[in-house]
PDB file of C-alpha atoms in Angstrom:
ATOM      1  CA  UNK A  17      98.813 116.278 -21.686  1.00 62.00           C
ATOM      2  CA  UNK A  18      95.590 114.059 -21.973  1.00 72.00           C
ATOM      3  CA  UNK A  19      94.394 116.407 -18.544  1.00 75.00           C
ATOM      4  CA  UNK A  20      95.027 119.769 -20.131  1.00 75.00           C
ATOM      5  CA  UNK A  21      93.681 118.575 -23.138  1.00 84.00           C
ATOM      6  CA  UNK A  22      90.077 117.711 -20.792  1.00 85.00           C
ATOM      7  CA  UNK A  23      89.908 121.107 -19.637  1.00 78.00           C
ATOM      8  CA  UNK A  24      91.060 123.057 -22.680  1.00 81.00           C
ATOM      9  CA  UNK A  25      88.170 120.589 -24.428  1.00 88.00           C
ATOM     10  CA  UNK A  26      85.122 121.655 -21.239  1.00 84.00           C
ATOM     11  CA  UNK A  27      86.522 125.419 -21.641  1.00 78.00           C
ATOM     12  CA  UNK A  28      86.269 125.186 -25.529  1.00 81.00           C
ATOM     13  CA  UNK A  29      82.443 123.850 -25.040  1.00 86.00           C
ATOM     14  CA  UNK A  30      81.252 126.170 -22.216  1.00 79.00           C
ATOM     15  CA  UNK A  31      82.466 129.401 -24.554  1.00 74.00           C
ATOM     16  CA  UNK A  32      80.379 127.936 -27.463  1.00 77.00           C
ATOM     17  CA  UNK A  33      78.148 126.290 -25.885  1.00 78.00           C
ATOM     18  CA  UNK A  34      77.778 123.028 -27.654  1.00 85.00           C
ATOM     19  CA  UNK A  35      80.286 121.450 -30.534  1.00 85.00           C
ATOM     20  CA  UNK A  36      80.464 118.660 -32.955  1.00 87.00           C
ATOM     21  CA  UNK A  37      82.519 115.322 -32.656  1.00 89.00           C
ATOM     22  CA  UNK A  38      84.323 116.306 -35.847  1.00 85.00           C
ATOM     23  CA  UNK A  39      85.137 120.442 -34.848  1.00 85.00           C
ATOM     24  CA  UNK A  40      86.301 119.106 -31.921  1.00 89.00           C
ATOM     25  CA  UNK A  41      88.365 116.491 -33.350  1.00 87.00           C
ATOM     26  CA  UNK A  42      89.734 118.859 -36.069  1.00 84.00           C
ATOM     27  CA  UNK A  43      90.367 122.000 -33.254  1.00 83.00           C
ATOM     28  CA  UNK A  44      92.269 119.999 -30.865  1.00 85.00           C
ATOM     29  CA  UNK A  45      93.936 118.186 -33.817  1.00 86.00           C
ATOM     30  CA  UNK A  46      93.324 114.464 -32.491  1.00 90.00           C
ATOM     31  CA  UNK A  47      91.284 111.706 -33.698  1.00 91.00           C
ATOM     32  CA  UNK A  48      87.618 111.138 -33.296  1.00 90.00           C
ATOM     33  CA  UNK A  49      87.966 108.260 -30.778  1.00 91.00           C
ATOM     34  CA  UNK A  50      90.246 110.261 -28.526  1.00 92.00           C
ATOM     35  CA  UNK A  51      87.627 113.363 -28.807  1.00 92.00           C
ATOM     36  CA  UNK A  52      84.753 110.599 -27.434  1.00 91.00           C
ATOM     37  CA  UNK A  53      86.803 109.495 -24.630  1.00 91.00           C
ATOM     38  CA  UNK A  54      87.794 112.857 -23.253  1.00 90.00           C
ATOM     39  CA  UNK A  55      83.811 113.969 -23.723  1.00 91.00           C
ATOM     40  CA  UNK A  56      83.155 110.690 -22.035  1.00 90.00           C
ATOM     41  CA  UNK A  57      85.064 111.616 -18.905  1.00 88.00           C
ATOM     42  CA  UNK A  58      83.650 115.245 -19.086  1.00 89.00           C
ATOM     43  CA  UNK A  59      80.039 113.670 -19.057  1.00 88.00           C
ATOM     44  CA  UNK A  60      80.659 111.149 -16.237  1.00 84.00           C
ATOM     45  CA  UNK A  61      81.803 114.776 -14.196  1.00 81.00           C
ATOM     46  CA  UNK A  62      78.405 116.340 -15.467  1.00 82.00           C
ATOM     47  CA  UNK A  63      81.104 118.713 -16.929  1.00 83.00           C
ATOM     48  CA  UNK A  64      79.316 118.589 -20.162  1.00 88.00           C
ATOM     49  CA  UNK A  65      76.049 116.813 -21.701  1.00 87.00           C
ATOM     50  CA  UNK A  66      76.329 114.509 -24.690  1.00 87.00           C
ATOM     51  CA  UNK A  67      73.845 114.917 -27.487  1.00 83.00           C
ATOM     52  CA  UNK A  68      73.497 113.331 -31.112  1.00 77.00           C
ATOM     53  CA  UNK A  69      76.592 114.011 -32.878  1.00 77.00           C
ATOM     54  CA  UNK A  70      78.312 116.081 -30.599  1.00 86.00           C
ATOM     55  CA  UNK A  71      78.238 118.137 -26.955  1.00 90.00           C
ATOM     56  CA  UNK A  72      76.646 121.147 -25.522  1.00 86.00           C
ATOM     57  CA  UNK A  73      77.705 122.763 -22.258  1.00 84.00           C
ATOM     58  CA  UNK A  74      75.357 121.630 -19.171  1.00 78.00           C
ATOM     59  CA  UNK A  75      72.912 124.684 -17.963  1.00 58.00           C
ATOM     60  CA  UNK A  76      73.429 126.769 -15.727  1.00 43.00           C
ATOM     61  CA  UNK A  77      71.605 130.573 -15.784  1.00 38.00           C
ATOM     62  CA  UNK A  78      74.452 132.364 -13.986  1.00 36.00           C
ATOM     63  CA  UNK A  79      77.253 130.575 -16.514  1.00 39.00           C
ATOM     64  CA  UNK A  80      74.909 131.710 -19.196  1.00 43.00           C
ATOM     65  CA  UNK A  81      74.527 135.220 -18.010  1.00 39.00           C
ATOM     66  CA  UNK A  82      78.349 135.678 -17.966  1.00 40.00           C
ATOM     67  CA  UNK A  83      79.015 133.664 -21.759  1.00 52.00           C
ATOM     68  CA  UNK A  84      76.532 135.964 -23.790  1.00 50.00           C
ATOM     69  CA  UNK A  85      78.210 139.142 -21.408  1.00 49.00           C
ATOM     70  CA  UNK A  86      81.736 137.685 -22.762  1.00 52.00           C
ATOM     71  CA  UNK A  87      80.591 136.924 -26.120  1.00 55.00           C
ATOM     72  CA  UNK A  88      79.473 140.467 -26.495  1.00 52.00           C
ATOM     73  CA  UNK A  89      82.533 142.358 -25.493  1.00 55.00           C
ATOM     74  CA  UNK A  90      84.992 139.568 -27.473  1.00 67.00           C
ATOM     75  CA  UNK A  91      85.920 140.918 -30.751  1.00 77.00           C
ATOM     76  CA  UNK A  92      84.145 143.890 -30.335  1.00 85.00           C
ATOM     77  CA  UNK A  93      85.677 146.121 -32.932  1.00 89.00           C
ATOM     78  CA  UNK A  94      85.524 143.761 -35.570  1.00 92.00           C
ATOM     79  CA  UNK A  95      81.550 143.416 -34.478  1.00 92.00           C
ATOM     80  CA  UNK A  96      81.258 147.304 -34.752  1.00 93.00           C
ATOM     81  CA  UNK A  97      83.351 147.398 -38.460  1.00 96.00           C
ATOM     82  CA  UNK A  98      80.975 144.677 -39.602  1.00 97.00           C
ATOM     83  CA  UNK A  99      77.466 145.801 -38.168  1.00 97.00           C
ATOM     84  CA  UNK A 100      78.695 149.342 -39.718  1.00 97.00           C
ATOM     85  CA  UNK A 101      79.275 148.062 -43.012  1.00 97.00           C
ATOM     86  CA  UNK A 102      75.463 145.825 -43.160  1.00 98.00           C
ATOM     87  CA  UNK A 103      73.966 149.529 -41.606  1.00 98.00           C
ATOM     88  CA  UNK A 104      74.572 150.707 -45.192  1.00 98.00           C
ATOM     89  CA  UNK A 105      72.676 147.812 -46.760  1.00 98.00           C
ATOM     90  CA  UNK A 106      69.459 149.350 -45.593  1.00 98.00           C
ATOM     91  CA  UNK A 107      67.062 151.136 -47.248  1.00 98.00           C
ATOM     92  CA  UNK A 108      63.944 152.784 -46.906  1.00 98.00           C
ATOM     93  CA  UNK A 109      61.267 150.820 -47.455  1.00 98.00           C
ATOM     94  CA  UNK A 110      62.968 147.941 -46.875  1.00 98.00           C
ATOM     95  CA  UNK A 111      61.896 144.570 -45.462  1.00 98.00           C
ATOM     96  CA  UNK A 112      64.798 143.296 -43.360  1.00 98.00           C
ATOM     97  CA  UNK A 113      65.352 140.589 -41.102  1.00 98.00           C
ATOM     98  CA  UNK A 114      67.891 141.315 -38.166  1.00 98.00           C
ATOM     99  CA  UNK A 115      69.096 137.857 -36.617  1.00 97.00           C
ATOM    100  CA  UNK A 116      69.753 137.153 -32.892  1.00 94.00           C
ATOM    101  CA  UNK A 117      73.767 137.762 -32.497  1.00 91.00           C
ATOM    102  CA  UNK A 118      76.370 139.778 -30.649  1.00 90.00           C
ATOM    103  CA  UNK A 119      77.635 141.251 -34.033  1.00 93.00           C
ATOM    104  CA  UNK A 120      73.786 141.770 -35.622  1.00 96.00           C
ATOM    105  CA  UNK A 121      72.557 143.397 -32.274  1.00 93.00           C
ATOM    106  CA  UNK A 122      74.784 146.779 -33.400  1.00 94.00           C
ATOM    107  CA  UNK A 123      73.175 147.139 -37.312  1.00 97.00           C
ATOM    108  CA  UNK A 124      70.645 149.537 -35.684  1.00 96.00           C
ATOM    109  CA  UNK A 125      72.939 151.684 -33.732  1.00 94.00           C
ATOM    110  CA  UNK A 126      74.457 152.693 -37.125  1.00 95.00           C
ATOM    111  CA  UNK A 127      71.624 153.303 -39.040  1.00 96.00           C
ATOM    112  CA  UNK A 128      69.138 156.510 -39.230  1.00 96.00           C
ATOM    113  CA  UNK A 129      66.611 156.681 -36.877  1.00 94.00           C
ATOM    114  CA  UNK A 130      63.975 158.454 -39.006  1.00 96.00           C
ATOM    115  CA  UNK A 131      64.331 155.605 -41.869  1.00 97.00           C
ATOM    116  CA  UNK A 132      60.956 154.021 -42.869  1.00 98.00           C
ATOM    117  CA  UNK A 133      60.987 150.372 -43.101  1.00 98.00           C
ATOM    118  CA  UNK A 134      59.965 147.289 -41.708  1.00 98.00           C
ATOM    119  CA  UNK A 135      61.826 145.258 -39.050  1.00 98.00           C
ATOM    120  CA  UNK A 136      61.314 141.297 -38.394  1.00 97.00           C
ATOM    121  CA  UNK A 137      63.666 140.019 -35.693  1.00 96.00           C
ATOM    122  CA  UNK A 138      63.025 137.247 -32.289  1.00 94.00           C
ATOM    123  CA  UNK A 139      66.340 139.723 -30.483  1.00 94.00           C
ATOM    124  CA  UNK A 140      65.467 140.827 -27.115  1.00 92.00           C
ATOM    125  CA  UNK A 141      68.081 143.498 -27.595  1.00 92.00           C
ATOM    126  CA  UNK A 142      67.047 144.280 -31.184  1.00 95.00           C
ATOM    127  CA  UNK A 143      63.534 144.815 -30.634  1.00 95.00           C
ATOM    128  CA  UNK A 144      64.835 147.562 -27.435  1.00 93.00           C
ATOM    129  CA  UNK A 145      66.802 149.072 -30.027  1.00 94.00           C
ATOM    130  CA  UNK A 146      63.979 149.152 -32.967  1.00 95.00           C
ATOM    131  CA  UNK A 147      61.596 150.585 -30.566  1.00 90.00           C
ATOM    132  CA  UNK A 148      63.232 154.514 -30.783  1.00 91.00           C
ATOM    133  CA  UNK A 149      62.876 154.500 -34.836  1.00 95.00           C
ATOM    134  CA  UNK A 150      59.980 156.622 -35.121  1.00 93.00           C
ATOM    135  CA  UNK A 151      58.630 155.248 -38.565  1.00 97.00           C
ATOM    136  CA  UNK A 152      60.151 151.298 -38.480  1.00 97.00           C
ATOM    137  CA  UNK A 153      56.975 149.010 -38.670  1.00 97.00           C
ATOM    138  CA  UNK A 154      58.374 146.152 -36.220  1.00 97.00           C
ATOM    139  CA  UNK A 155      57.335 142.363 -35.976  1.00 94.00           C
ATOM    140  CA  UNK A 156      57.850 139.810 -33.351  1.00 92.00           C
ATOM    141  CA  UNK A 157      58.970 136.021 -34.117  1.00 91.00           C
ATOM    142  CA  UNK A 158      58.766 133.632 -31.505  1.00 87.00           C
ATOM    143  CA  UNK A 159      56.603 132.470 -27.928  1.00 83.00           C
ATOM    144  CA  UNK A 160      59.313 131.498 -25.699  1.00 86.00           C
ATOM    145  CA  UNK A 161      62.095 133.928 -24.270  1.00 85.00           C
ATOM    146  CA  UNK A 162      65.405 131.769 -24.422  1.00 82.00           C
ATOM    147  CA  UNK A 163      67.486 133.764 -21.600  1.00 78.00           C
ATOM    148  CA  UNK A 164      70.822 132.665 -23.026  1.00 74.00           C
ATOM    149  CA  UNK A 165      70.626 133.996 -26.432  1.00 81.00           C
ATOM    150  CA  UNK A 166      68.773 136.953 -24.883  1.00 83.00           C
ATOM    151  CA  UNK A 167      66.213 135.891 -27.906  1.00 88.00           C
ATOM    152  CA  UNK A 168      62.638 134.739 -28.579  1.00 88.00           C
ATOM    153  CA  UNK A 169      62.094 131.088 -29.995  1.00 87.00           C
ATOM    154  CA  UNK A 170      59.071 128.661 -30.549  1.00 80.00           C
ATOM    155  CA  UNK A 171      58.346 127.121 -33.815  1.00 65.00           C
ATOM    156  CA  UNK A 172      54.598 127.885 -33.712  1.00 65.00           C
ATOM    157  CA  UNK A 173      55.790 130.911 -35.311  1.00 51.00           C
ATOM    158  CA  UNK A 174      56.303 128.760 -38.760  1.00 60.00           C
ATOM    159  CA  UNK A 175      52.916 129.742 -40.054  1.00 71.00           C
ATOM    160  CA  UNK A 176      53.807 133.476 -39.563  1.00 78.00           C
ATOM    161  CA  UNK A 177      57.525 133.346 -40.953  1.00 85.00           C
ATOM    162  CA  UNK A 178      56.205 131.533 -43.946  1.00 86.00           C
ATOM    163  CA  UNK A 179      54.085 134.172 -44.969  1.00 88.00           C
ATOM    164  CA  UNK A 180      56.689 137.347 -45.059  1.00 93.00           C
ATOM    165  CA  UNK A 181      58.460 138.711 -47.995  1.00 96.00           C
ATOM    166  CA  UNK A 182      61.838 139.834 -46.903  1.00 98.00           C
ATOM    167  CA  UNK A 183      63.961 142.045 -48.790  1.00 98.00           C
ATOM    168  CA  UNK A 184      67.036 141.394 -46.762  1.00 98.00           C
ATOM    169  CA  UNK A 185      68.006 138.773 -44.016  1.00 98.00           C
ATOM    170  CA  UNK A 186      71.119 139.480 -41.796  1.00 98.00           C
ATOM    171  CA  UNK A 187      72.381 136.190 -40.378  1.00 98.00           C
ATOM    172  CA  UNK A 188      74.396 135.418 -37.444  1.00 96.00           C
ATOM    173  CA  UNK A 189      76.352 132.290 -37.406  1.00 95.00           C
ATOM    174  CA  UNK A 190      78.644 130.633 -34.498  1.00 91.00           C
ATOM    175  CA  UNK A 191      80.742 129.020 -37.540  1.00 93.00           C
ATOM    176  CA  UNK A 192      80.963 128.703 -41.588  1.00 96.00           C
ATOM    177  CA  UNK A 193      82.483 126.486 -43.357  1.00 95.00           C
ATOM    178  CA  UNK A 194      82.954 125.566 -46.894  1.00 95.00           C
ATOM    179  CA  UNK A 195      81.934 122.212 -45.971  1.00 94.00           C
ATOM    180  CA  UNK A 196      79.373 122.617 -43.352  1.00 94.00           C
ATOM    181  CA  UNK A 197      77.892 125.795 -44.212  1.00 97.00           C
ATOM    182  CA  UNK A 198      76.498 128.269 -41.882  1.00 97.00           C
ATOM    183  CA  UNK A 199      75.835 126.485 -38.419  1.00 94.00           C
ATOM    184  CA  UNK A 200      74.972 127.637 -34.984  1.00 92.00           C
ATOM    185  CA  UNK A 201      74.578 125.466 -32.090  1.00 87.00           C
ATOM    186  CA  UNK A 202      70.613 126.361 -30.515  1.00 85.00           C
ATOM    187  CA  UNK A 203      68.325 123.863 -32.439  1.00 85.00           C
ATOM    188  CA  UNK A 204      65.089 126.300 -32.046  1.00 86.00           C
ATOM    189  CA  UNK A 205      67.293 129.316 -33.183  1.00 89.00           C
ATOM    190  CA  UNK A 206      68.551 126.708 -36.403  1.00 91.00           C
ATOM    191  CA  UNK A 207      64.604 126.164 -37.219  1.00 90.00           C
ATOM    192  CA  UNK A 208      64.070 129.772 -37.725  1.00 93.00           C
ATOM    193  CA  UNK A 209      67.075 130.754 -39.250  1.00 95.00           C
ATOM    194  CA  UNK A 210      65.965 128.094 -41.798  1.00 95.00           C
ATOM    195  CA  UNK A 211      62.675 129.209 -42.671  1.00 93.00           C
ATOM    196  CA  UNK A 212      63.906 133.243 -42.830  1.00 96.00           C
ATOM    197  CA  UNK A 213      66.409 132.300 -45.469  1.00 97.00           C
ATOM    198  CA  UNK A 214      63.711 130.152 -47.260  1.00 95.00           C
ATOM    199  CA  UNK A 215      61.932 133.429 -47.316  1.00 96.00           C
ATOM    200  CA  UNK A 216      64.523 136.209 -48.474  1.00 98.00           C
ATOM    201  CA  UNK A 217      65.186 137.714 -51.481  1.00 98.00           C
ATOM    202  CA  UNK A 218      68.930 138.610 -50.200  1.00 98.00           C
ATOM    203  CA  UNK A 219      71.057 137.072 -47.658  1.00 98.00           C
ATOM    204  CA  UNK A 220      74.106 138.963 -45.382  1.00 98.00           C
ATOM    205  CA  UNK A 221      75.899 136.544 -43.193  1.00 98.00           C
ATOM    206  CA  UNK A 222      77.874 138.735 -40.620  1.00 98.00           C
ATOM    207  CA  UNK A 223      80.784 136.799 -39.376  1.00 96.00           C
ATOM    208  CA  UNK A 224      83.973 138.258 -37.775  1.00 94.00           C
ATOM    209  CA  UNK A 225      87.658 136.162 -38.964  1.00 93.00           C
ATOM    210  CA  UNK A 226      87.450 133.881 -36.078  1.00 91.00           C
ATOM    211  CA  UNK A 227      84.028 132.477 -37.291  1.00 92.00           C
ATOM    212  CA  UNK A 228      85.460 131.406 -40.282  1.00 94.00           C
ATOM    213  CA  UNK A 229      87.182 127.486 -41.374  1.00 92.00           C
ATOM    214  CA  UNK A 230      84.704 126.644 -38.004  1.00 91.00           C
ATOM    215  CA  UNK A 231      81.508 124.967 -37.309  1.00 89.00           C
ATOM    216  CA  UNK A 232      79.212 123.910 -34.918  1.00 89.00           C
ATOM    217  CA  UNK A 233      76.099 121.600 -34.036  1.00 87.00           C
ATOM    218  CA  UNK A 234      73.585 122.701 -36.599  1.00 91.00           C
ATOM    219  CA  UNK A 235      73.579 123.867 -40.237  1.00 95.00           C
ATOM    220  CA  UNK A 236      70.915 126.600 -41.213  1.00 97.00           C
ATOM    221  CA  UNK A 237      72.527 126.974 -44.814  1.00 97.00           C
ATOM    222  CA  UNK A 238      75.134 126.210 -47.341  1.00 97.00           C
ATOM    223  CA  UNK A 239      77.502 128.864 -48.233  1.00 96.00           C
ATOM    224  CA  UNK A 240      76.967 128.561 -51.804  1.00 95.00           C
ATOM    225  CA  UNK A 241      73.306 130.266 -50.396  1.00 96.00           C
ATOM    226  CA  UNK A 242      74.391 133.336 -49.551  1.00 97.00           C
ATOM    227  CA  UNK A 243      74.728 136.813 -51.755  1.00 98.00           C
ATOM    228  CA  UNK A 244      77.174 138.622 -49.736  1.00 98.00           C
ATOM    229  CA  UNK A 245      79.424 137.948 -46.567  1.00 98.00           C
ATOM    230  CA  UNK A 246      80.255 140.695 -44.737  1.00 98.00           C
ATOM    231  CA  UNK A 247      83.301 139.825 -42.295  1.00 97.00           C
ATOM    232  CA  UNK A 248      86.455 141.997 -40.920  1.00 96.00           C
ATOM    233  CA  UNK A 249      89.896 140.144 -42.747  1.00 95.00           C
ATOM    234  CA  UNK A 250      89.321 138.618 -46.162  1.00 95.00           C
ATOM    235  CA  UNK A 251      89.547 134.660 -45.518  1.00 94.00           C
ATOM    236  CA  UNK A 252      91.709 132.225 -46.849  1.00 94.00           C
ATOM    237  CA  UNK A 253      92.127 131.968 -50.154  1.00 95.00           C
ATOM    238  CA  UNK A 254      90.590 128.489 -50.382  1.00 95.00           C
ATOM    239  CA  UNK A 255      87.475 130.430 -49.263  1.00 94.00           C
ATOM    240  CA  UNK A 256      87.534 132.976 -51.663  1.00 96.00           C
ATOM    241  CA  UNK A 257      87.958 130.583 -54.439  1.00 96.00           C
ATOM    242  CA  UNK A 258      84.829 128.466 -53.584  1.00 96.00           C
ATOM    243  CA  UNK A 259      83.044 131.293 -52.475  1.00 96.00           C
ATOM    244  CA  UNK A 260      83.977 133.167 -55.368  1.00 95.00           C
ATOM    245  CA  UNK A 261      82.730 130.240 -57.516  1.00 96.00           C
ATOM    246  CA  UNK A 262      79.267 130.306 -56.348  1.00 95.00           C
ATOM    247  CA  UNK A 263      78.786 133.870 -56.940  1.00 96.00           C
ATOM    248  CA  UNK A 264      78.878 134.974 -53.015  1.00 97.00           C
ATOM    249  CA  UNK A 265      80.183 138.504 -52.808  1.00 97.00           C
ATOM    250  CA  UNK A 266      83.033 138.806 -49.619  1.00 97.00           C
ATOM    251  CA  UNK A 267      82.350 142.329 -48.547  1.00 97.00           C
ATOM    252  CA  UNK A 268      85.258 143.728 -45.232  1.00 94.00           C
TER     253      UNK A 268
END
């Protein structure tokens, strides 16, 4: 059991990349001290690396390659409803922010190519996409190209994000949680996920069922935060009730 458990635990961190002591603990339903000893062994294998409060996979480009190519096709439909549904939440004119994410990457695919407004986003994939819309004003966050998240980072970009006006931000997030908020596991990505909500007027998170009761390293907001989250299934009804309580629209 405690063997299966090992692997299930390094297969569980390799998909997401990095996890908390307590997701961990609550996922695999066993206490906190059993969690450290089975990351233990993992890190005396170089299976995994430890880091403050929690684990991250260890690097590797061609593992990476493969996880972003898997976490794009997983849930796909879902991605597609959702991305369709924030599409329709732009308007011309509009100042939006389009977050790095496998569900995010498909807003532009769904929305009119001859729309004028103004996109901010550090995607790889979304600047590609941005680049065919004839009258989209475009702007670039981030030095550094992080292969993994196919996305740019650097926090010298601070003194730039700090200065837009965004109408609407479209977050990604690896979990949320009524407790832990909106969290993702890349500590550059969580710095500028931070500072674009800081600077919105309106904030989408975009999170499929399976993202939802879970979290991960990092929080970039509370839930009580957002305006709206658009997802696929309507969540538990614990989560409606506090999310219903701060005034956070559930849109599927």
């Amino acid at each position: 059991m405690k063997t299966k458990r090992i692997h299930a635990i390094e297969s569980y961190i390799n998909e997401n990349q990095a996890a908390s002591i307590d997701e961990l603990s609550d996922y695999f339903n066993v206490s906190i001290n059993t969690i450290r000893r089975d990351i233990t062994v993992l890190a005396d294998m170089n299976k995994v690396k430890k880091v403050y409060g929690g684990v991250k996979a260890v690097d590797s480009s061609i593992t990476q390659a493969v996880d972003y190519s898997k976490r794009n096709i997983e849930h796909y439909e879902e991605k597609i409803h959702i991305a369709k549904k924030a599409a329709k939440r732009i308007k011309a004119h509009d100042v939006v922010y389009l977050d790095t994410g496998t569900t995010t990457v498909h807003i532009l695919d769904y929305v009119d190519t001859e729309l004028p407004f103004t996109i901010i986003s550090n995607s790889l994939d979304i600047i590609n996409k941005a680049s065919v819309f004839k009258n989209v004003s475009l702007f670039i966050i981030g030095e550094q190209f992080k292969f993994r998240t196919r996305s740019f980072i650097g926090i010298e970009s601070n003194n730039l994000i700090e200065k837009f006006n965004i109408d609407k931000a479209f977050m990604a997030a690896t979990g949320v949680d009524i407790k832990n908020g909106l969290s993702n596991a890349e500590l550059e990505e969580n710095i500028i996920k931070k500072l674009i909500v800081s600077r919105s007027k309106y904030v989408y998170a975009l999170a499929d069922h399976t993202k939802m009761g879970r979290s991960t390293l990092l929080t970039f907001m509370e839930c009580a935060e957002l305006d709206t989250l658009i997802t696929d299934k309507t969540p538990s009804q614990e989560f409606v009730d506090f999310l219903k309580s701060a005034n956070v629209t559930i849109e599927t």
